[in-house]
Tab-separated table of C-alpha atoms and ligand atoms in Angstrom:
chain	number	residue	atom	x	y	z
Y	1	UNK	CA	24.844	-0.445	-5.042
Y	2	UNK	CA	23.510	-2.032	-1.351
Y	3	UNK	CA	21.017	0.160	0.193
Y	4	UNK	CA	19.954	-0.781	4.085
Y	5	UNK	CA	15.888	0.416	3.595
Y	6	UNK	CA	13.931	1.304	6.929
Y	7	UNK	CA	10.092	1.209	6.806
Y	8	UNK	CA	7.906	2.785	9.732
Y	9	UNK	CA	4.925	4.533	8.795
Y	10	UNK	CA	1.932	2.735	10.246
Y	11	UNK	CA	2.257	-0.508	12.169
Y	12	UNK	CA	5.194	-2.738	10.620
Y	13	UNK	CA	8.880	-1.861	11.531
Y	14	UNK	CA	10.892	-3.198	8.251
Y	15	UNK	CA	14.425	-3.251	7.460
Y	16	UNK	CA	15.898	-4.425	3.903
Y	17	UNK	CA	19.201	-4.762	2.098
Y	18	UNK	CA	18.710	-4.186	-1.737
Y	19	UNK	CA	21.122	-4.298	-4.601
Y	20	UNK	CA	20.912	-1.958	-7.386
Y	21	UNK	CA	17.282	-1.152	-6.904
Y	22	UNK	CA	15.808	-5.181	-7.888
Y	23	UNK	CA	17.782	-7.958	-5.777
Y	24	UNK	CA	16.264	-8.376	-2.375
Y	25	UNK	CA	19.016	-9.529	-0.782
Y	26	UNK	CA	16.389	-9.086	2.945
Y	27	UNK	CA	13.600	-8.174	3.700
Y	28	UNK	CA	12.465	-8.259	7.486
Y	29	UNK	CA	9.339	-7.579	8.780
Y	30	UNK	CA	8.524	-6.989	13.144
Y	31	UNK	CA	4.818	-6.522	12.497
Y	32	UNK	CA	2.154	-5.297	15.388
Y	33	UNK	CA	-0.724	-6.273	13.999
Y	34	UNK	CA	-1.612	-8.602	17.320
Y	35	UNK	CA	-1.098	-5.336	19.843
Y	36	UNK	CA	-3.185	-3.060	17.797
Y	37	UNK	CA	-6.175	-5.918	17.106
Y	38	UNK	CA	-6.685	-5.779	21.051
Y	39	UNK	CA	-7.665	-2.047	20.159
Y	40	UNK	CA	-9.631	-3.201	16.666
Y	41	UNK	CA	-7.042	-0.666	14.484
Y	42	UNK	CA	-3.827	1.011	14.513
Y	43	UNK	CA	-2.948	3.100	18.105
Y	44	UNK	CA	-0.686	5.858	17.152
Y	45	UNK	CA	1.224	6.107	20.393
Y	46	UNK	CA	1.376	2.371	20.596
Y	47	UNK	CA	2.971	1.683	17.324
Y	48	UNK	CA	5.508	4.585	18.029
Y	49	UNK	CA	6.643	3.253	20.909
Y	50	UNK	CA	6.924	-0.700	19.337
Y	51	UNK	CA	9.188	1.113	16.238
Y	52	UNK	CA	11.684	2.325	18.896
Y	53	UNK	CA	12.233	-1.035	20.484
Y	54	UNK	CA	12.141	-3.261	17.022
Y	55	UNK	CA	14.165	-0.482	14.745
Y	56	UNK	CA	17.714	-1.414	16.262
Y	57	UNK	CA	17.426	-4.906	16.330
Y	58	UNK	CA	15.202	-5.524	12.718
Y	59	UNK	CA	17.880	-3.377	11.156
Y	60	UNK	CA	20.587	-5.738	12.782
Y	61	UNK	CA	18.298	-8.447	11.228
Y	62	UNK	CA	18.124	-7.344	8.186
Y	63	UNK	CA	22.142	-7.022	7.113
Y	64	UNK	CA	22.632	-10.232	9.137
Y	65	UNK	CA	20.104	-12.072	6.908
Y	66	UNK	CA	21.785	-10.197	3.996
Y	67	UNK	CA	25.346	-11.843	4.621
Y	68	UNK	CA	26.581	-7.601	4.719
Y	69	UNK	CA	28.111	-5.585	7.020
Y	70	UNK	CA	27.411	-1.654	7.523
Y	71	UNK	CA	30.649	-1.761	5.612
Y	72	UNK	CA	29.122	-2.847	2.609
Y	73	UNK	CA	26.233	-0.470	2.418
Y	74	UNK	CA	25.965	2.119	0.174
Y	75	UNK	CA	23.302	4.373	0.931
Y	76	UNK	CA	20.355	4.479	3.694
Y	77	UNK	CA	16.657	4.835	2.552
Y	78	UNK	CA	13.820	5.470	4.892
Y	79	UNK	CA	10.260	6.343	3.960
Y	80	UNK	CA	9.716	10.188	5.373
Y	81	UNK	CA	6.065	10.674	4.003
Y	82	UNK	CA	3.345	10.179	4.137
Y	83	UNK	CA	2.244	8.299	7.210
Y	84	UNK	CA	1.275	8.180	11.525
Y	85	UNK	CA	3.901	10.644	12.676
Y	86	UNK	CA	5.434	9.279	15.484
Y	87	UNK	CA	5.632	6.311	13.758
Y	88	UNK	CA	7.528	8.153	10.892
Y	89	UNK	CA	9.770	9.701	13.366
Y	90	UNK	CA	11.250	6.586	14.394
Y	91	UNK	CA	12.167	5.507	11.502
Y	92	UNK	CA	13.483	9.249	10.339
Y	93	UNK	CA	15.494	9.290	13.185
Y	94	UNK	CA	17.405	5.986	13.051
Y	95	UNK	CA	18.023	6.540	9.536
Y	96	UNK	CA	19.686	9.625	10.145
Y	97	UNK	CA	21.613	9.019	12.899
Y	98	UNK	CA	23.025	5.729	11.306
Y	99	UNK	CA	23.664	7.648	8.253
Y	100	UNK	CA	25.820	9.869	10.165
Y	101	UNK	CA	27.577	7.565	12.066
Y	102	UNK	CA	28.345	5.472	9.146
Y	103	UNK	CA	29.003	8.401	6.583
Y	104	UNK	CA	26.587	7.191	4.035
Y	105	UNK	CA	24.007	9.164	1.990
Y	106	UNK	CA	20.645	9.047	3.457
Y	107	UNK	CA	17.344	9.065	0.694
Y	108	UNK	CA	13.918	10.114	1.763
Y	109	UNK	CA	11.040	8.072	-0.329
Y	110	UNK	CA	7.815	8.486	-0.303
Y	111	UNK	CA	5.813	5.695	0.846
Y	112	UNK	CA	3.338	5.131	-1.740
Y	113	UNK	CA	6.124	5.794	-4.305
Y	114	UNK	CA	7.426	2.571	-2.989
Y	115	UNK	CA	4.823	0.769	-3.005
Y	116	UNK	CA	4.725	0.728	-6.855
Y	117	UNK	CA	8.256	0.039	-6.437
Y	118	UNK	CA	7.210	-3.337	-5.145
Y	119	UNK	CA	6.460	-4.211	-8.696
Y	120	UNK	CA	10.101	-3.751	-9.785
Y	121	UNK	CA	11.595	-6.479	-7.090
Y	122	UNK	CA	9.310	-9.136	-8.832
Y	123	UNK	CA	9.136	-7.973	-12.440
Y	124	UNK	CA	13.007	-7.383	-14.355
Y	125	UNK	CA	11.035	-6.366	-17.507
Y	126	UNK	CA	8.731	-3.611	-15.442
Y	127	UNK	CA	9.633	0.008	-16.149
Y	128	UNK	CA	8.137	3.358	-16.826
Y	129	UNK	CA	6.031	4.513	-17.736
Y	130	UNK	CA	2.652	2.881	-17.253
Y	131	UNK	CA	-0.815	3.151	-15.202
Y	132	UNK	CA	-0.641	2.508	-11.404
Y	133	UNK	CA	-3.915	1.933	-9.212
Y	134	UNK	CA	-2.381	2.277	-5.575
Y	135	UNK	CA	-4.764	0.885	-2.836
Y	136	UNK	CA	-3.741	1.106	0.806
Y	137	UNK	CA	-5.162	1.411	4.253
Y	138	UNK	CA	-4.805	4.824	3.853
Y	139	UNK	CA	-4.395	5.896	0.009
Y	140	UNK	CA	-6.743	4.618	-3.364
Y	141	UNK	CA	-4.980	6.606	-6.728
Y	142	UNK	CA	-4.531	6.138	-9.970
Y	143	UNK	CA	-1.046	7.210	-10.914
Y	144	UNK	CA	0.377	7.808	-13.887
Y	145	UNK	CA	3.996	7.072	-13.218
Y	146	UNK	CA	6.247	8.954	-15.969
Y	147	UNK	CA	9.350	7.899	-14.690
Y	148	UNK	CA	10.489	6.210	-11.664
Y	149	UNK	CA	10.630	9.667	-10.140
Y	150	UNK	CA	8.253	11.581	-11.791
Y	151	UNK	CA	4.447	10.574	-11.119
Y	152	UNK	CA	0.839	12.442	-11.853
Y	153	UNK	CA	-1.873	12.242	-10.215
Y	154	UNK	CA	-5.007	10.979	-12.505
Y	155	UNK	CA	-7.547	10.240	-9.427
Y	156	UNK	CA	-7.795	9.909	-5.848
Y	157	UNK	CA	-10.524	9.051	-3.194
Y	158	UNK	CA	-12.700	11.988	-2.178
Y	159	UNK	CA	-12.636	10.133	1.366
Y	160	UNK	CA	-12.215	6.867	2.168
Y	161	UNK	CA	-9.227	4.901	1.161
Y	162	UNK	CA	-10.200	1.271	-0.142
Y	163	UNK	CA	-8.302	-0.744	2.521
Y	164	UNK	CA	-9.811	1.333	5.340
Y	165	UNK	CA	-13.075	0.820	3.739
Y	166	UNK	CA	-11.996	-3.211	3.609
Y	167	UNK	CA	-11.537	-2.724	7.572
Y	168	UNK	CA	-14.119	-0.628	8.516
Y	169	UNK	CA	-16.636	-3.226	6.747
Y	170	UNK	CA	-15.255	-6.354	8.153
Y	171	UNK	CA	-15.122	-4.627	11.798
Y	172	UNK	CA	-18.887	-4.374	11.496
Y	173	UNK	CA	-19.386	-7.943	9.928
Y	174	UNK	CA	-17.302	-8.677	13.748
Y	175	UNK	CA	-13.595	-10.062	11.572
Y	176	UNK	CA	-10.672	-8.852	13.905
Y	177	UNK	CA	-8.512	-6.107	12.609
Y	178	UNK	CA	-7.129	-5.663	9.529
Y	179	UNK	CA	-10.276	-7.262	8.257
Y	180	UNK	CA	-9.121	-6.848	4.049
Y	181	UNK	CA	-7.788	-10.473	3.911
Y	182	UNK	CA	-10.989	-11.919	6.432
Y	183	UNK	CA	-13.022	-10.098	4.151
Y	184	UNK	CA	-11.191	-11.441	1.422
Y	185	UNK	CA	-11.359	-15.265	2.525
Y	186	UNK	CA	-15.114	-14.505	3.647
Y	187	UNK	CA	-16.220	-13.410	0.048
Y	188	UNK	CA	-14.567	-16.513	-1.477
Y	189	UNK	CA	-17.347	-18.527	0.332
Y	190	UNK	CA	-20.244	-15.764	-0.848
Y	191	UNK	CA	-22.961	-15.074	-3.388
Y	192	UNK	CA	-21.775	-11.194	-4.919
Y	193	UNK	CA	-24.877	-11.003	-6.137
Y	194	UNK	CA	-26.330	-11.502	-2.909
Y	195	UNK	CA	-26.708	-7.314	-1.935
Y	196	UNK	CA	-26.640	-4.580	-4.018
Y	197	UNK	CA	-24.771	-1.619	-2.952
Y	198	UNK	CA	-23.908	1.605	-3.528
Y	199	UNK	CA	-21.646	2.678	-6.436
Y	200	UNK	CA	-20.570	6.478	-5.137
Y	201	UNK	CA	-19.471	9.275	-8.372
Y	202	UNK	CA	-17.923	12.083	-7.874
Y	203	UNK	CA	-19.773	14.189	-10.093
Y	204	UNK	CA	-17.194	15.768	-12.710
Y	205	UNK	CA	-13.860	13.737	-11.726
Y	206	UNK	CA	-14.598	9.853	-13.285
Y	207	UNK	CA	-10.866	9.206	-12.491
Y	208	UNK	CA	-12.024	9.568	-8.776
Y	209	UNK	CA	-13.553	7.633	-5.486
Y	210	UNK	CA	-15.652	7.904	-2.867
Y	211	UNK	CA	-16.020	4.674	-0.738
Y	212	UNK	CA	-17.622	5.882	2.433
Y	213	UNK	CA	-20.943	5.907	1.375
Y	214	UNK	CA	-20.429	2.514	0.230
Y	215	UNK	CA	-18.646	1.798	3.917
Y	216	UNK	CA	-21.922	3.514	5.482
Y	217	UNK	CA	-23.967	1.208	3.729
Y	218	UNK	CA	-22.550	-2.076	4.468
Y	219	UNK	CA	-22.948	-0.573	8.451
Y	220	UNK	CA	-26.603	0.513	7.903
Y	221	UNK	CA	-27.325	-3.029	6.505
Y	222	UNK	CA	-25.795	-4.876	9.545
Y	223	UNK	CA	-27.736	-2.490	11.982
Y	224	UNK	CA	-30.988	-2.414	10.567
Y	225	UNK	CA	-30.804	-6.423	10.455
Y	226	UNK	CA	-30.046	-6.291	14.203
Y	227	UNK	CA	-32.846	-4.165	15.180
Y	228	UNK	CA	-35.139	-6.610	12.992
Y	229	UNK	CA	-33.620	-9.763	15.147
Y	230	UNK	CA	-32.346	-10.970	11.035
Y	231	UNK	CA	-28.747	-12.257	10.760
Y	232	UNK	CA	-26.881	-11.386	7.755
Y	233	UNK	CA	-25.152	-14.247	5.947
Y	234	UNK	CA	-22.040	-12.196	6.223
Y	235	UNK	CA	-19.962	-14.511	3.362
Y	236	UNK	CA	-22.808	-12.934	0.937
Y	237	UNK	CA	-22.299	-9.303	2.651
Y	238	UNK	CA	-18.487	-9.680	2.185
Y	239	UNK	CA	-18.860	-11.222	-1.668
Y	240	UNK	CA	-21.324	-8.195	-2.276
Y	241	UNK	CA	-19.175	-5.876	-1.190
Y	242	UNK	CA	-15.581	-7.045	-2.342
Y	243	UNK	CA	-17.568	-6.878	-5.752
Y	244	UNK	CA	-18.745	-3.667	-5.785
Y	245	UNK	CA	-15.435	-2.319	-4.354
Y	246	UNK	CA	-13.382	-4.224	-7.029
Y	247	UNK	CA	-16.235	-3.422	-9.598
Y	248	UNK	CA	-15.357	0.682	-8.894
Y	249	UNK	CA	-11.576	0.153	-8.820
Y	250	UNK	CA	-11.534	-1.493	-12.276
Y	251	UNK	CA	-14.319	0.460	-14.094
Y	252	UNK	CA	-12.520	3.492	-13.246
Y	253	UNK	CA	-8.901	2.375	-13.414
Y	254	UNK	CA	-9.687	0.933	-17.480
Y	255	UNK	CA	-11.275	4.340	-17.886
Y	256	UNK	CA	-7.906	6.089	-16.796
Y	257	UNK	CA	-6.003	3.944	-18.695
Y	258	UNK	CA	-8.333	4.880	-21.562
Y	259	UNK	CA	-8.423	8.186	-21.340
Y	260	UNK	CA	-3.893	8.182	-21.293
Y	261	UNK	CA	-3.846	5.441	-23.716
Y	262	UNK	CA	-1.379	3.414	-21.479
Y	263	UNK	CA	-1.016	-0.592	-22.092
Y	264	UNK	CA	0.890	-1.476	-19.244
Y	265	UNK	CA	-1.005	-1.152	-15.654
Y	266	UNK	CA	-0.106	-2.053	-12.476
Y	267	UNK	CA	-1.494	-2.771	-8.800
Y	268	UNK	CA	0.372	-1.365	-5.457
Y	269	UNK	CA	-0.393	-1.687	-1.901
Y	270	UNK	CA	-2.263	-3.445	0.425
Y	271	UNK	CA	-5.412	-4.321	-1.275
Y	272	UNK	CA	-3.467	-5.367	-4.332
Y	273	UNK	CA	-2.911	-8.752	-2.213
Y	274	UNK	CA	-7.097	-8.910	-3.154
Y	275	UNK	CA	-8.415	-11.995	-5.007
Y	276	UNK	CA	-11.060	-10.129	-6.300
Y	277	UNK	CA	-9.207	-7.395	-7.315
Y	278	UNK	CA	-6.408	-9.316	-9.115
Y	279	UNK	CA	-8.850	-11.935	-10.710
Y	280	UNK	CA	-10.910	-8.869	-12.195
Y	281	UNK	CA	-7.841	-6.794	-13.125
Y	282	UNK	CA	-6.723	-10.008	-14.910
Y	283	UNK	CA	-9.783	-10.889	-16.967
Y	284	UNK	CA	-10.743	-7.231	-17.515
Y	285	UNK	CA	-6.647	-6.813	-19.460
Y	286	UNK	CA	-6.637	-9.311	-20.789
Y	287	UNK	CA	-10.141	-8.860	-22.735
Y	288	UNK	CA	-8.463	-5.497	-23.829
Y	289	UNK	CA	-5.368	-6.455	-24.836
Y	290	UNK	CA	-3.926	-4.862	-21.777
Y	291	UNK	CA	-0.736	-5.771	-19.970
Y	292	UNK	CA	-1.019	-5.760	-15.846
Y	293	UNK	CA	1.720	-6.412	-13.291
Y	294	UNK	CA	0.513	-7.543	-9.643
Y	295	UNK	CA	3.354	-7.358	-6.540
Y	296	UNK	CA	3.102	-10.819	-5.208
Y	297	UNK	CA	1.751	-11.188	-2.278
Y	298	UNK	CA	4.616	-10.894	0.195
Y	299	UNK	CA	5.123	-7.601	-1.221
Y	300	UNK	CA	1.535	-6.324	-1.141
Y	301	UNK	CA	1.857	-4.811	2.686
Y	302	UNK	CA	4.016	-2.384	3.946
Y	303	UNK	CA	8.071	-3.360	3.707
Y	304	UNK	CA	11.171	-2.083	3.791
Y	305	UNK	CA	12.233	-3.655	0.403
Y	306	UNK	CA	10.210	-1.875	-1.693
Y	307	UNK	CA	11.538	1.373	-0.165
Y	308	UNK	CA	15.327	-0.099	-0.918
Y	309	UNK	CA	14.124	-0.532	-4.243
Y	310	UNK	CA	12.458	3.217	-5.059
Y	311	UNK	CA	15.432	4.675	-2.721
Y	312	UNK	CA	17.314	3.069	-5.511
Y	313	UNK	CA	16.211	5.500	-8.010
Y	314	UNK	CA	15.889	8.696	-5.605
Y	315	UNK	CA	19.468	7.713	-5.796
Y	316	UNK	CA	19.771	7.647	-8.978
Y	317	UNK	CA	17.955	11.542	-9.384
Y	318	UNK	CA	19.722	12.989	-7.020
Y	319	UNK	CA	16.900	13.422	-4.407
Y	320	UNK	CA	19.445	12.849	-1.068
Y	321	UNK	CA	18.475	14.782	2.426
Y	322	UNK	CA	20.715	15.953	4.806
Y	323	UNK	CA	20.401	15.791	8.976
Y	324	UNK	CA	18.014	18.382	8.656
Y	325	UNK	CA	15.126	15.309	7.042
Y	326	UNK	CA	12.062	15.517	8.744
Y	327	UNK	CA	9.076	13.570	8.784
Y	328	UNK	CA	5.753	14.673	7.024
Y	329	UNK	CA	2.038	12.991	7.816
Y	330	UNK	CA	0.968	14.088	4.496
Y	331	UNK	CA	2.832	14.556	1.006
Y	332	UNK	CA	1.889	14.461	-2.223
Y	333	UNK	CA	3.346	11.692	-4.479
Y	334	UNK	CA	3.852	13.910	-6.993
U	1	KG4	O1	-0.317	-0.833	2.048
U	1	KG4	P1	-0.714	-1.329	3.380
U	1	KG4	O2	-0.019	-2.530	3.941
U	1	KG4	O3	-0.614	-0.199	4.458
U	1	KG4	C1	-0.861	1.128	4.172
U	1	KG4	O4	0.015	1.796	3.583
U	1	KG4	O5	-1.989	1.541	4.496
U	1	KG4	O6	-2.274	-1.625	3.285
U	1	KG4	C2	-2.987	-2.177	4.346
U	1	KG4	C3	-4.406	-2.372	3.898
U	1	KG4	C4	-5.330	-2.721	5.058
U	1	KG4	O7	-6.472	-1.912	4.973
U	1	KG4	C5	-5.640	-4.179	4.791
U	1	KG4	O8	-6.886	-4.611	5.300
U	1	KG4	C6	-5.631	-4.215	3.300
U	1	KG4	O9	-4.510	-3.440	2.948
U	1	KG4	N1	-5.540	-5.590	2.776
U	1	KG4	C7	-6.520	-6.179	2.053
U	1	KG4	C8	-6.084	-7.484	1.775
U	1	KG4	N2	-4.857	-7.656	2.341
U	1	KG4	C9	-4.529	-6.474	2.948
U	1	KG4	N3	-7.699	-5.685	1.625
U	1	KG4	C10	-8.466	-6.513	0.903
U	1	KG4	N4	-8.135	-7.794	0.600
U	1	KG4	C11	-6.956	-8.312	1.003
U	1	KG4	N5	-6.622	-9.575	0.694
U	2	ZN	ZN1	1.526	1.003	2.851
């Protein structure tokens, strides 16, 4: 089965042709990352209107690069929820109206459901159910994932989602937008024993996180240095940081796993593309006798593959829309 995936929920307009859920046959990519760094993050209105220009011609792309014509497809896929609205809307609408014009079934997915999809493109043996730690710009849960339709919620972020908190530090240490992977590079170069900061609980809820006192700090630090005339060696700030960050993901992602008794874990989303994260993950399963799966990098950020690929087994449950599909900002994965 060839399913044409759209992808528009923040600032990358991605089309994809997948077969049977785990053969990328394309995966294209217009990305917007150099408008919105003018702006130092994501402009709502901005990255609508940059979906409705790329949407035709990515999608055009994307079966060209697959050697398929509309013919060929099988079924449309589009991620509905969660996401910037307008930016949604785009993609919604496109969907839908192809998927009219063409006759085909159209599949809402849930973005951060696809994300842990990404792990299916690159690993045959993958399936469910296991552990997932999902870290985005906009999400940080752990995720039990039953099935690959069926997913509970074992802990979220009270407030902050990782990546944001990624950004939001590397803004202040003056790396352009999206700072993660500056950050990332920086703390390669850094002492992470350099600073000690903050390690936010939620009191009662160990399965959950709280990053912006942790974000608050790493701002406080740079200020107060300012005011003082001191400059921060900011490849020890970022080390620091991307170790406590990784050091809170881990500790509480082994607990989960703990507490379910799952051996097989797994890393979605943006800030699975992390060095520190992966390197820790890796070391801290393999000292337990855990198994992890990591997306590669390519399909760490937002595509439209990884939404071919979960749309796949939407599909496969039954969980098709009609013309009436609208677009949510919020949704729960579950
Ligand atoms: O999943 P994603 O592409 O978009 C959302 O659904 O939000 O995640 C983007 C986030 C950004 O915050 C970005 O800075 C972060 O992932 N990111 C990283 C790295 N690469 C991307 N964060 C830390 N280290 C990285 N290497
Ligand atoms: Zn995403």
């Amino acid at each position: 089965m060839n399913i044409l995936a759209l992808e528009s929920s923040c600032d990358e307009t991605a089309a994809a042709v997948v077969r049977d859920g785990r053969e990328v046959l394309s995966n294209c990519v217009a990305s917007q990352i150099k408008e919105h760094m003018l702006y130092g993050g994501v402009v709502p209105e901005i990255a609508s209107r940059r979906h409705t220009e790329a949407v035709s011609l990515i999608t055009r792309q994307a079966l060209d690069e697959a050697g398929v014509t509309l013919k060929e497809i099988d079924a449309i896929a589009v991620t509905h929820a969660p996401g910037l609205i307008g930016a949604l809307l785009v993609g919604v609408n496109f969907a839908k109206g192809l998927a009219t014009a063409a006759n085909l079934p159209l599949i809402p997915v849930h973005h951060l459901r696809s994300h842990i999809a990404a792990n299916y493109l690159a690993h045959s043996d993958l399936k469910p159910p296991f552990l997932c730690l999902i870290v985005s710009g906009g999400h940080s849960h752990i995720v039990r994932v039953e099935d690959y339709t069926k997913f509970t919620v074992i802990g979220r972020t009270r407030d902050d989602a990782a990546g944001e908190c990624f950004d939001k530090a590397a803004r202040a240490m003056g790396m352009p937008y999206p700072g993660g992977v500056h950050l990332d590079k920086a703390a390669g170069l850094g002492d992470p024993g350099a600073f000690t900061l903050p390690r936010p609980h939620v009191d009662g809820s160990p399965y959950d996180f709280s990053f912006s006192g942790l974000k608050t700090a790493v701002i406080n630090l740079l200020h107060k240095a300012e005011q003082r005339g001191e400059t921060v060696n900011t490849n020890d700030l970022s080390a620091s940081f991307q170790y406590t960050v990784c050091d809170i993901l881990c500790t509480r992602f082994l607990a989960a796993a703990r507490m379910t008794g799952d051996k097989t874990l797994v890393l979605a989303g943006g800030v699975s593309a992390n060095s520190g994260l992966r390197d820790r993950m890796d070391a801290a399963c393999r000292e337990n006798g855990l198994q992890l799966f990591v997306p590669p990098l390519s399909l760490c950020g937002d595509n439209a593959a990884m939404v071919g690929s979960q749309g796949y087994y939407e599909f496969l449950a039954g969980n098709t829309a009609g013309p009436d599909l609208n677009a949510c900002a919020t949704l729960s994965i579950e």
